[in-house]
Amino acid sequence: MAKLPQSIPELVARFGPHLNRTPSGGWTAIGEPDRLVKTHCCFCGQQCGIQLKVKDNRVVGFEPWEEFPFNRGKLCPKGVKRYLQDEHPDRLLSALERTEAGFVPVAYGKAMDRVARELTRVQEQYGRDAVAVLGGASFTNERAYLLGKFARVALRTANIDYNGRLCMVSAAAASKKIFGIDRSANPWSDIPKADVLLLAGSNLAECSPITTDYFWQARENGARIIVLDPRMTPIGRTADLFIPVRPGGDIGVFNGMLHVMIERGWIDRDFIAACTTGWDELERTVHNYPPERGAQIAGVPASMIVRAAEMWGPARTSFLLHARGIEHHSKGVENCMAAINLVAATGRIGREGCGYAMITGQGNGQGGREQGQKCDQLPGARDIENPAHRQYIAGVWGVPEASIPHKGLSAVPIFEAIRDGKIKALLSFCFNPAVSLPDGHFVRAALEQLKFYANVDFFMSETSRYADIVLPAALMEEDEGTTTNVEGRVIHHRKAVDPPGDAREDWKIVCDLAGRLGAGDRFPFQSSREIFDELRLASRGGVADYYGITWERIDREFGVFWPCPSEDHPGTPRLYEGHRFGHADGKAHFQPVDWRPAAEEPDVDFPIVLTTGRVVSQYLSGTQTRRIGGLVDQHPQPRCEMHPRLATELGVADGDFVRVESRRGSVTVRASVVRTIRPDTVFVPYHWPHDRSANNCTAHAIDPVSHIPEYKICAVRVTRVPAPTDALASLEPEAGGVR
Ligand SMILES: Nc1nc2c(c(=O)[nH]1)N[C@H]1C(S)=C(S)[C@@H](COP(=O)(O)OP(=O)(O)OC[C@H]3O[C@@H](n4cnc5c(=O)[nH]c(N)nc54)[C@H](O)[C@@H]3O)O[C@H]1N2
Ligand SMILES: Nc1nc2c(c(=O)[nH]1)N[C@H]1C(S)=C(S)[C@@H](COP(=O)(O)OP(=O)(O)OC[C@H]3O[C@@H](n4cnc5c(=O)[nH]c(N)nc54)[C@H](O)[C@@H]3O)O[C@H]1N2
Ligand code: SF4
Ligand SMILES: [Mo]
């Protein structure tokens, strides 16, 4: 084929407007698409509506979907490039088996036979719980439901958990403790109606770009914005009050604010008396947090805490949002509870413009933690230890209640059990722990211990490389199903194209494997819609009740908010209207918290705090985005952000190489000297593997309640090092789209 001109105007002049990016970052011309498929982005929890252009069973581009109310056609850089994964040369097109000579393609049926055989062998020899299953929150609701059922019914192992354990579980546990329900309390349309927005631990503009638009609307309406973050992120730069809190210090600010609000009478005593429990104890606790003490804990001036209380306290309407910055801690649940106490103390909840939300991270972060793929949970956000819940689900599944395993291990303890030789085999989907779990050396050493490991992915991830069998999965646009967005709105992902080669939908792989394990009669599903119909039944009467939601309703109504107990129920965009909360007594339960230090605080040998997170153009462990030209060019490599004052102390100039080293491992990257970070803290994004993996440094301390890892704090020392010489470590920008 003749080489195409590569300037856009030239291309448009020759071929018309239908141009496409290639995976390597170039352009190719296409004809008119055959059809547009209204669906959603496969990446973050915003789940933006998008139309995919399809021609000859290929996704060749996208169009905005202006009518979808959440994003009204707007998309971020990842959303517009997602379809470049489809035909990427790295797509897994057949099953692979590990041999002495490396991975070789193997027939799908033969690979599945081996998986079934090995899992059975391990269970016979070592017991049912010696096999663990890991799922993911990029899974649709249908797949998440199916995998939970598969573990309990086909494998009968207690040990199933998912990657949302690294993500939202602190927020989930905190909102459940205070309000009784794990879901953002309000639709996003309430954000622009609030007079004051409090945003804690969220790099909103880079990680939840469409929510930023709601913030702008609020600002247009006169709202004031308070941001807590050790880094002045883009949203921090525009805040009315930016509080550069020390990592782990947020409780100092929240308790300090409440202390001031009580003193000045900015709490709603009538609401507290009528609709809450636990106030007196909370009042006693925050009595010990005058702004000066809060300031000491948070590492910021006391006047900032007072100012925050003055903005938040007397406001007429308000909205609190938080994300992983306060959740990724060994006190993640306590951090969130201290924040939510500020909402409940004012009674500004459950009405227009008055709300609370945790900003969902993963695509189906919300639905992924309701359908029963967590170790402690059954579908409908039911409790696996509650006899009535077990009985109900046993009925839906047609199995004896006693055959359903009890609570198993969560993600990090699963890896500890693998290391200790208690778990011998692993089946994982949609999860790249070799990059994403903390203390990477520990995780990779554990993966090497496994007697058998089967991994399901559409790319060969860093974790897939430890597998004995890798099965090729389908992308979101190659399957159909539902997810639940950041607001609690259940939406419909439509299938655009067929999976390529031998790749297939995760649910088909699970049903097929169940058959091979002798449980086929419980997994007779011919489509994801049939799975959804069983999920509706399984969720019926649970907290996350989807019974009244049908795919037709979702299409007609641009999504339906749960709980939705019957087909004539309108769904519930705003929870807690009339101040009825999710607990049996209908009240909100205050949760007093005291500040405590992180699992590892800086000391003489490791004097600096490392905090980790994200950049706008990369997604999670990077398996998907590090391959896409146009994304990878924006952030080809991780950099270590540090304040000029720290850089001077360390003798580091912008662009120099530094080694960031903790007790567990190190990462060597270029320094980015910026004024937007606290001088006692450095930041490294975690989307890269191997010697560039921030998780070489992090610790695998977890929150005692939620079991979330403490990604946001570990102690490191930073030293300037000569530029590395080997090809990978030279860290020159990668060529677009090539790893
Ligand atoms: N571009 C992009 N977008 C994404 C993702 C992605 O990988 N890339 N991932 C999605 C997912 S799964 C998630 S979970 C979300 C995450 O979204 P966010 O939580 O917004 O992202 P993070 O970068 O993990 O952390 C947010 C901020 O917390 C700050 N922080 C660190 N320690 C503390 C602390 O102790 N207190 C406070 N107040 N702040 C602290 C960091 O400086 C950082 O700016 O993003 C989603 N969206
Ligand atoms: N240091 C540090 N580490 C972190 C964080 C941090 O802030 N700092 N954040 C944590 C957070 S919030 C998160 S959410 C985790 C994410 O960590 P992971 O869940 O490990 O990250 P992903 O990149 O989503 O990994 C998913 C893998 O599954 C594949 N995949 C995606 N969708 C599907 C699917 O539908 N089916 C199948 N079979 N495979 C699929 C992708 O190709 C990828 O290889 O990382 C955590 N790790
Ligand atoms: S904001 Fe999230 S859902 Fe929307 S386009 Fe970007 S990555 Fe996709
Ligand atoms: Mo996440």
PDB file of N, CA, C and O and ligand atoms in Angstrom, residues 44-45 78 167-168 200-204 206-209 228-231 233 245-250 323-326 328-329 359-362 611-620 683 686-687 712-713, ligand 1:
ATOM      1  N   CYS A  44     -12.130   4.314  33.162  1.00  0.00           N
ATOM      2  CA  CYS A  44     -12.356   4.630  34.580  1.00  0.00           C
ATOM      3  C   CYS A  44     -13.829   4.634  34.980  1.00  0.00           C
ATOM      4  O   CYS A  44     -14.725   4.487  34.156  1.00  0.00           O
ATOM      5  N   GLY A  45     -14.062   4.835  36.255  1.00  0.00           N
ATOM      6  CA  GLY A  45     -15.383   4.742  36.847  1.00  0.00           C
ATOM      7  C   GLY A  45     -16.388   5.791  36.385  1.00  0.00           C
ATOM      8  O   GLY A  45     -17.565   5.697  36.717  1.00  0.00           O
ATOM      9  N   LYS A  78      -7.849   9.125  27.234  1.00  0.00           N
ATOM     10  CA  LYS A  78      -7.869   7.662  27.230  1.00  0.00           C
ATOM     11  C   LYS A  78      -9.116   7.143  26.527  1.00  0.00           C
ATOM     12  O   LYS A  78      -9.052   6.182  25.760  1.00  0.00           O
ATOM     13  N   CYS A 167      -8.445  -0.670  45.780  1.00  0.00           N
ATOM     14  CA  CYS A 167      -8.984   0.560  45.212  1.00  0.00           C
ATOM     15  C   CYS A 167     -10.013   1.242  46.097  1.00  0.00           C
ATOM     16  O   CYS A 167      -9.752   2.274  46.661  1.00  0.00           O
ATOM     17  N   MET A 168     -11.198   0.680  46.232  1.00  0.00           N
ATOM     18  CA  MET A 168     -12.319   1.442  46.791  1.00  0.00           C
ATOM     19  C   MET A 168     -12.792   0.949  48.154  1.00  0.00           C
ATOM     20  O   MET A 168     -13.739   1.501  48.707  1.00  0.00           O
ATOM     21  N   ALA A 200     -11.018  15.649  48.859  1.00  0.00           N
ATOM     22  CA  ALA A 200      -9.878  15.155  49.627  1.00  0.00           C
ATOM     23  C   ALA A 200      -9.215  13.990  48.915  1.00  0.00           C
ATOM     24  O   ALA A 200      -9.867  12.992  48.597  1.00  0.00           O
ATOM     25  N   GLY A 201      -7.915  14.146  48.630  1.00  0.00           N
ATOM     26  CA  GLY A 201      -7.154  13.026  48.089  1.00  0.00           C
ATOM     27  C   GLY A 201      -7.573  12.606  46.708  1.00  0.00           C
ATOM     28  O   GLY A 201      -7.609  11.412  46.398  1.00  0.00           O
ATOM     29  N   SER A 202      -7.856  13.570  45.861  1.00  0.00           N
ATOM     30  CA  SER A 202      -8.238  13.248  44.484  1.00  0.00           C
ATOM     31  C   SER A 202      -7.522  14.172  43.519  1.00  0.00           C
ATOM     32  O   SER A 202      -7.594  15.386  43.662  1.00  0.00           O
ATOM     33  N   ASN A 203      -6.830  13.562  42.560  1.00  0.00           N
ATOM     34  CA  ASN A 203      -6.236  14.341  41.474  1.00  0.00           C
ATOM     35  C   ASN A 203      -7.294  14.417  40.376  1.00  0.00           C
ATOM     36  O   ASN A 203      -7.195  13.773  39.329  1.00  0.00           O
ATOM     37  N   LEU A 204      -8.318  15.207  40.658  1.00  0.00           N
ATOM     38  CA  LEU A 204      -9.554  15.173  39.872  1.00  0.00           C
ATOM     39  C   LEU A 204      -9.326  15.372  38.375  1.00  0.00           C
ATOM     40  O   LEU A 204      -9.869  14.645  37.545  1.00  0.00           O
ATOM     41  N   GLU A 206      -6.793  14.890  36.438  1.00  0.00           N
ATOM     42  CA  GLU A 206      -6.091  13.838  35.699  1.00  0.00           C
ATOM     43  C   GLU A 206      -6.787  12.492  35.794  1.00  0.00           C
ATOM     44  O   GLU A 206      -6.650  11.662  34.891  1.00  0.00           O
ATOM     45  N   CYS A 207      -7.482  12.251  36.887  1.00  0.00           N
ATOM     46  CA  CYS A 207      -8.007  10.898  37.127  1.00  0.00           C
ATOM     47  C   CYS A 207      -9.515  10.783  36.950  1.00  0.00           C
ATOM     48  O   CYS A 207     -10.033   9.700  36.739  1.00  0.00           O
ATOM     49  N   SER A 208     -10.221  11.882  37.078  1.00  0.00           N
ATOM     50  CA  SER A 208     -11.678  11.843  36.928  1.00  0.00           C
ATOM     51  C   SER A 208     -12.073  13.056  36.090  1.00  0.00           C
ATOM     52  O   SER A 208     -12.842  13.912  36.530  1.00  0.00           O
ATOM     53  N   PRO A 209     -11.510  13.125  34.869  1.00  0.00           N
ATOM     54  CA  PRO A 209     -11.582  14.372  34.105  1.00  0.00           C
ATOM     55  C   PRO A 209     -12.999  14.898  33.905  1.00  0.00           C
ATOM     56  O   PRO A 209     -13.203  16.115  33.923  1.00  0.00           O
ATOM     57  N   LEU A 228      -7.675  19.061  49.515  1.00  0.00           N
ATOM     58  CA  LEU A 228      -6.612  18.535  50.386  1.00  0.00           C
ATOM     59  C   LEU A 228      -5.747  17.575  49.593  1.00  0.00           C
ATOM     60  O   LEU A 228      -6.242  16.544  49.125  1.00  0.00           O
ATOM     61  N   ASP A 229      -4.480  17.863  49.461  1.00  0.00           N
ATOM     62  CA  ASP A 229      -3.571  16.982  48.715  1.00  0.00           C
ATOM     63  C   ASP A 229      -2.141  17.428  49.019  1.00  0.00           C
ATOM     64  O   ASP A 229      -1.873  18.628  49.077  1.00  0.00           O
ATOM     65  N   PRO A 230      -1.212  16.504  49.208  1.00  0.00           N
ATOM     66  CA  PRO A 230       0.187  16.922  49.416  1.00  0.00           C
ATOM     67  C   PRO A 230       0.789  17.559  48.170  1.00  0.00           C
ATOM     68  O   PRO A 230       1.855  18.167  48.245  1.00  0.00           O
ATOM     69  N   ARG A 231       0.100  17.362  47.038  1.00  0.00           N
ATOM     70  CA  ARG A 231       0.577  17.965  45.789  1.00  0.00           C
ATOM     71  C   ARG A 231      -0.464  18.949  45.297  1.00  0.00           C
ATOM     72  O   ARG A 231      -1.668  18.666  45.332  1.00  0.00           O
ATOM     73  N   THR A 233      -2.224  19.689  42.681  1.00  0.00           N
ATOM     74  CA  THR A 233      -2.622  19.123  41.383  1.00  0.00           C
ATOM     75  C   THR A 233      -3.362  20.201  40.593  1.00  0.00           C
ATOM     76  O   THR A 233      -3.685  21.263  41.148  1.00  0.00           O
ATOM     77  N   VAL A 245      -1.766  19.035  52.724  1.00  0.00           N
ATOM     78  CA  VAL A 245      -1.689  18.150  53.880  1.00  0.00           C
ATOM     79  C   VAL A 245      -0.520  17.163  53.737  1.00  0.00           C
ATOM     80  O   VAL A 245      -0.213  16.702  52.648  1.00  0.00           O
ATOM     81  N   ARG A 246       0.086  16.849  54.865  1.00  0.00           N
ATOM     82  CA  ARG A 246       1.135  15.836  54.896  1.00  0.00           C
ATOM     83  C   ARG A 246       0.478  14.475  54.635  1.00  0.00           C
ATOM     84  O   ARG A 246      -0.604  14.209  55.162  1.00  0.00           O
ATOM     85  N   PRO A 247       1.093  13.591  53.820  1.00  0.00           N
ATOM     86  CA  PRO A 247       0.463  12.281  53.597  1.00  0.00           C
ATOM     87  C   PRO A 247       0.119  11.631  54.939  1.00  0.00           C
ATOM     88  O   PRO A 247       0.948  11.581  55.849  1.00  0.00           O
ATOM     89  N   GLY A 248      -1.117  11.194  55.056  1.00  0.00           N
ATOM     90  CA  GLY A 248      -1.558  10.543  56.286  1.00  0.00           C
ATOM     91  C   GLY A 248      -2.071  11.507  57.339  1.00  0.00           C
ATOM     92  O   GLY A 248      -2.479  11.080  58.419  1.00  0.00           O
ATOM     93  N   GLY A 249      -2.098  12.815  57.040  1.00  0.00           N
ATOM     94  CA  GLY A 249      -2.459  13.803  58.062  1.00  0.00           C
ATOM     95  C   GLY A 249      -3.887  14.314  57.991  1.00  0.00           C
ATOM     96  O   GLY A 249      -4.272  15.202  58.757  1.00  0.00           O
ATOM     97  N   ASP A 250      -4.705  13.764  57.102  1.00  0.00           N
ATOM     98  CA  ASP A 250      -6.033  14.340  56.855  1.00  0.00           C
ATOM     99  C   ASP A 250      -6.930  14.367  58.089  1.00  0.00           C
ATOM    100  O   ASP A 250      -7.744  15.281  58.249  1.00  0.00           O
ATOM    101  N   ALA A 323     -11.141  10.481  47.199  1.00  0.00           N
ATOM    102  CA  ALA A 323     -10.641   9.395  46.359  1.00  0.00           C
ATOM    103  C   ALA A 323      -9.466   8.744  47.066  1.00  0.00           C
ATOM    104  O   ALA A 323      -9.315   8.842  48.289  1.00  0.00           O
ATOM    105  N   ARG A 324      -8.609   8.072  46.297  1.00  0.00           N
ATOM    106  CA  ARG A 324      -7.625   7.177  46.893  1.00  0.00           C
ATOM    107  C   ARG A 324      -6.615   7.886  47.780  1.00  0.00           C
ATOM    108  O   ARG A 324      -5.995   7.251  48.619  1.00  0.00           O
ATOM    109  N   GLY A 325      -6.440   9.192  47.616  1.00  0.00           N
ATOM    110  CA  GLY A 325      -5.461   9.902  48.439  1.00  0.00           C
ATOM    111  C   GLY A 325      -5.703   9.744  49.936  1.00  0.00           C
ATOM    112  O   GLY A 325      -4.765   9.718  50.722  1.00  0.00           O
ATOM    113  N   ILE A 326      -6.981   9.644  50.345  1.00  0.00           N
ATOM    114  CA  ILE A 326      -7.225   9.396  51.777  1.00  0.00           C
ATOM    115  C   ILE A 326      -7.577   7.931  52.038  1.00  0.00           C
ATOM    116  O   ILE A 326      -7.625   7.505  53.185  1.00  0.00           O
ATOM    117  N   HIS A 328      -6.052   5.009  50.408  1.00  0.00           N
ATOM    118  CA  HIS A 328      -4.916   4.091  50.311  1.00  0.00           C
ATOM    119  C   HIS A 328      -4.004   4.209  51.532  1.00  0.00           C
ATOM    120  O   HIS A 328      -2.843   4.620  51.423  1.00  0.00           O
ATOM    121  N   HIS A 329      -4.534   3.881  52.693  1.00  0.00           N
ATOM    122  CA  HIS A 329      -3.765   4.013  53.925  1.00  0.00           C
ATOM    123  C   HIS A 329      -4.101   2.847  54.843  1.00  0.00           C
ATOM    124  O   HIS A 329      -5.200   2.296  54.756  1.00  0.00           O
ATOM    125  N   ILE A 359     -15.162   8.861  44.842  1.00  0.00           N
ATOM    126  CA  ILE A 359     -15.020   8.918  43.384  1.00  0.00           C
ATOM    127  C   ILE A 359     -14.514   7.554  42.905  1.00  0.00           C
ATOM    128  O   ILE A 359     -13.348   7.223  43.082  1.00  0.00           O
ATOM    129  N   THR A 360     -15.405   6.797  42.312  1.00  0.00           N
ATOM    130  CA  THR A 360     -15.054   5.449  41.865  1.00  0.00           C
ATOM    131  C   THR A 360     -13.881   5.495  40.904  1.00  0.00           C
ATOM    132  O   THR A 360     -13.832   6.347  40.016  1.00  0.00           O
ATOM    133  N   GLY A 361     -12.944   4.563  41.069  1.00  0.00           N
ATOM    134  CA  GLY A 361     -11.763   4.550  40.225  1.00  0.00           C
ATOM    135  C   GLY A 361     -11.921   3.664  39.020  1.00  0.00           C
ATOM    136  O   GLY A 361     -11.943   4.105  37.869  1.00  0.00           O
ATOM    137  N   GLN A 362     -12.064   2.345  39.277  1.00  0.00           N
ATOM    138  CA  GLN A 362     -12.092   1.395  38.179  1.00  0.00           C
ATOM    139  C   GLN A 362     -13.420   1.471  37.433  1.00  0.00           C
ATOM    140  O   GLN A 362     -14.439   1.867  37.998  1.00  0.00           O
ATOM    141  N   THR A 611       4.875   9.015  48.091  1.00  0.00           N
ATOM    142  CA  THR A 611       3.472   8.761  47.825  1.00  0.00           C
ATOM    143  C   THR A 611       3.344   8.453  46.337  1.00  0.00           C
ATOM    144  O   THR A 611       4.152   8.903  45.535  1.00  0.00           O
ATOM    145  N   THR A 612       2.359   7.613  45.993  1.00  0.00           N
ATOM    146  CA  THR A 612       2.264   7.122  44.609  1.00  0.00           C
ATOM    147  C   THR A 612       0.859   7.341  44.076  1.00  0.00           C
ATOM    148  O   THR A 612      -0.078   7.512  44.842  1.00  0.00           O
ATOM    149  N   GLY A 613       0.727   7.327  42.764  1.00  0.00           N
ATOM    150  CA  GLY A 613      -0.594   7.532  42.158  1.00  0.00           C
ATOM    151  C   GLY A 613      -0.483   7.519  40.658  1.00  0.00           C
ATOM    152  O   GLY A 613       0.255   6.707  40.094  1.00  0.00           O
ATOM    153  N   ARG A 614      -1.160   8.472  40.015  1.00  0.00           N
ATOM    154  CA  ARG A 614      -1.426   8.367  38.581  1.00  0.00           C
ATOM    155  C   ARG A 614      -1.042   9.595  37.772  1.00  0.00           C
ATOM    156  O   ARG A 614      -0.860  10.680  38.325  1.00  0.00           O
ATOM    157  N   VAL A 615      -0.976   9.407  36.458  1.00  0.00           N
ATOM    158  CA  VAL A 615      -0.901  10.522  35.517  1.00  0.00           C
ATOM    159  C   VAL A 615      -2.034  10.367  34.505  1.00  0.00           C
ATOM    160  O   VAL A 615      -2.558   9.272  34.331  1.00  0.00           O
ATOM    161  N   VAL A 616      -2.372  11.461  33.839  1.00  0.00           N
ATOM    162  CA  VAL A 616      -3.614  11.452  33.051  1.00  0.00           C
ATOM    163  C   VAL A 616      -3.606  10.454  31.904  1.00  0.00           C
ATOM    164  O   VAL A 616      -4.613   9.830  31.611  1.00  0.00           O
ATOM    165  N   SER A 617      -2.474  10.245  31.247  1.00  0.00           N
ATOM    166  CA  SER A 617      -2.522   9.470  30.005  1.00  0.00           C
ATOM    167  C   SER A 617      -2.304   7.982  30.203  1.00  0.00           C
ATOM    168  O   SER A 617      -2.381   7.220  29.265  1.00  0.00           O
ATOM    169  N   GLN A 618      -1.988   7.548  31.432  1.00  0.00           N
ATOM    170  CA  GLN A 618      -1.792   6.108  31.664  1.00  0.00           C
ATOM    171  C   GLN A 618      -2.898   5.576  32.563  1.00  0.00           C
ATOM    172  O   GLN A 618      -3.452   6.314  33.380  1.00  0.00           O
ATOM    173  N   TYR A 619      -3.181   4.278  32.422  1.00  0.00           N
ATOM    174  CA  TYR A 619      -4.257   3.664  33.195  1.00  0.00           C
ATOM    175  C   TYR A 619      -3.739   2.463  33.970  1.00  0.00           C
ATOM    176  O   TYR A 619      -3.224   1.508  33.389  1.00  0.00           O
ATOM    177  N   LEU A 620      -3.854   2.543  35.276  1.00  0.00           N
ATOM    178  CA  LEU A 620      -3.538   1.443  36.182  1.00  0.00           C
ATOM    179  C   LEU A 620      -2.186   0.821  35.887  1.00  0.00           C
ATOM    180  O   LEU A 620      -1.203   1.525  35.752  1.00  0.00           O
ATOM    181  N   PHE A 683       6.769  12.047  44.875  1.00  0.00           N
ATOM    182  CA  PHE A 683       5.659  11.334  44.223  1.00  0.00           C
ATOM    183  C   PHE A 683       6.178  10.601  42.996  1.00  0.00           C
ATOM    184  O   PHE A 683       6.894  11.184  42.181  1.00  0.00           O
ATOM    185  N   TYR A 686       2.631   4.967  39.285  1.00  0.00           N
ATOM    186  CA  TYR A 686       2.919   3.528  39.409  1.00  0.00           C
ATOM    187  C   TYR A 686       2.601   2.705  38.173  1.00  0.00           C
ATOM    188  O   TYR A 686       2.609   1.481  38.246  1.00  0.00           O
ATOM    189  N   HIS A 687       2.359   3.328  37.028  1.00  0.00           N
ATOM    190  CA  HIS A 687       1.858   2.581  35.866  1.00  0.00           C
ATOM    191  C   HIS A 687       2.890   1.722  35.150  1.00  0.00           C
ATOM    192  O   HIS A 687       2.582   1.118  34.133  1.00  0.00           O
ATOM    193  N   LYS A 712      -0.112   5.049  49.760  1.00  0.00           N
ATOM    194  CA  LYS A 712       0.143   6.482  49.769  1.00  0.00           C
ATOM    195  C   LYS A 712       1.247   6.894  50.740  1.00  0.00           C
ATOM    196  O   LYS A 712       1.593   8.067  50.778  1.00  0.00           O
ATOM    197  N   ILE A 713       1.807   5.942  51.490  1.00  0.00           N
ATOM    198  CA  ILE A 713       2.911   6.317  52.377  1.00  0.00           C
ATOM    199  C   ILE A 713       3.904   5.175  52.528  1.00  0.00           C
ATOM    200  O   ILE A 713       3.526   4.071  52.933  1.00  0.00           O
TER     201      ILE A 713
HETATM  202  N1  LIG B   1      -5.518   8.891  34.161  1.00  0.00           N
HETATM  203  C1  LIG B   1      -5.972   7.947  34.975  1.00  0.00           C
HETATM  204  N2  LIG B   1      -7.197   8.062  35.503  1.00  0.00           N
HETATM  205  C2  LIG B   1      -7.635   7.115  36.347  1.00  0.00           C
HETATM  206  C3  LIG B   1      -6.858   5.977  36.657  1.00  0.00           C
HETATM  207  C4  LIG B   1      -5.563   5.878  36.060  1.00  0.00           C
HETATM  208  O1  LIG B   1      -4.818   4.910  36.298  1.00  0.00           O
HETATM  209  N3  LIG B   1      -5.168   6.884  35.240  1.00  0.00           N
HETATM  210  N4  LIG B   1      -7.280   5.039  37.522  1.00  0.00           N
HETATM  211  C5  LIG B   1      -8.657   5.061  37.964  1.00  0.00           C
HETATM  212  C6  LIG B   1      -8.674   4.430  39.291  1.00  0.00           C
HETATM  213  S1  LIG B   1      -8.749   2.727  39.406  1.00  0.00           S
HETATM  214  C7  LIG B   1      -8.620   5.158  40.418  1.00  0.00           C
HETATM  215  S2  LIG B   1      -8.580   4.372  41.929  1.00  0.00           S
HETATM  216  C8  LIG B   1      -8.705   6.613  40.392  1.00  0.00           C
HETATM  217  C9  LIG B   1      -7.729   7.261  41.378  1.00  0.00           C
HETATM  218  O2  LIG B   1      -7.926   8.609  41.367  1.00  0.00           O
HETATM  219  P1  LIG B   1      -7.200   9.536  42.440  1.00  0.00           P
HETATM  220  O3  LIG B   1      -7.412   9.020  43.786  1.00  0.00           O
HETATM  221  O4  LIG B   1      -7.588  10.923  42.137  1.00  0.00           O
HETATM  222  O5  LIG B   1      -5.639   9.320  42.006  1.00  0.00           O
HETATM  223  P2  LIG B   1      -4.274   9.020  42.775  1.00  0.00           P
HETATM  224  O6  LIG B   1      -3.218   9.573  41.886  1.00  0.00           O
HETATM  225  O7  LIG B   1      -4.170   7.601  43.163  1.00  0.00           O
HETATM  226  O8  LIG B   1      -4.285   9.835  44.142  1.00  0.00           O
HETATM  227  C10 LIG B   1      -4.903  11.076  44.265  1.00  0.00           C
HETATM  228  C11 LIG B   1      -4.117  12.095  45.005  1.00  0.00           C
HETATM  229  O9  LIG B   1      -3.909  11.709  46.349  1.00  0.00           O
HETATM  230  C12 LIG B   1      -2.833  12.485  46.799  1.00  0.00           C
HETATM  231  N5  LIG B   1      -2.423  11.989  48.122  1.00  0.00           N
HETATM  232  C13 LIG B   1      -1.424  11.151  48.447  1.00  0.00           C
HETATM  233  N6  LIG B   1      -1.387  10.948  49.772  1.00  0.00           N
HETATM  234  C14 LIG B   1      -2.395  11.685  50.318  1.00  0.00           C
HETATM  235  C15 LIG B   1      -2.870  11.895  51.641  1.00  0.00           C
HETATM  236  O10 LIG B   1      -2.398  11.323  52.634  1.00  0.00           O
HETATM  237  N7  LIG B   1      -3.916  12.755  51.792  1.00  0.00           N
HETATM  238  C16 LIG B   1      -4.490  13.396  50.745  1.00  0.00           C
HETATM  239  N8  LIG B   1      -5.486  14.242  50.994  1.00  0.00           N
HETATM  240  N9  LIG B   1      -4.065  13.201  49.492  1.00  0.00           N
HETATM  241  C17 LIG B   1      -3.041  12.351  49.267  1.00  0.00           C
HETATM  242  C18 LIG B   1      -1.834  12.374  45.680  1.00  0.00           C
HETATM  243  O11 LIG B   1      -0.920  13.457  45.702  1.00  0.00           O
HETATM  244  C19 LIG B   1      -2.738  12.393  44.448  1.00  0.00           C
HETATM  245  O12 LIG B   1      -2.776  13.663  43.828  1.00  0.00           O
HETATM  246  O13 LIG B   1      -8.434   7.111  39.101  1.00  0.00           O
HETATM  247  C20 LIG B   1      -9.170   6.492  38.067  1.00  0.00           C
HETATM  248  N10 LIG B   1      -8.857   7.261  36.897  1.00  0.00           N
END
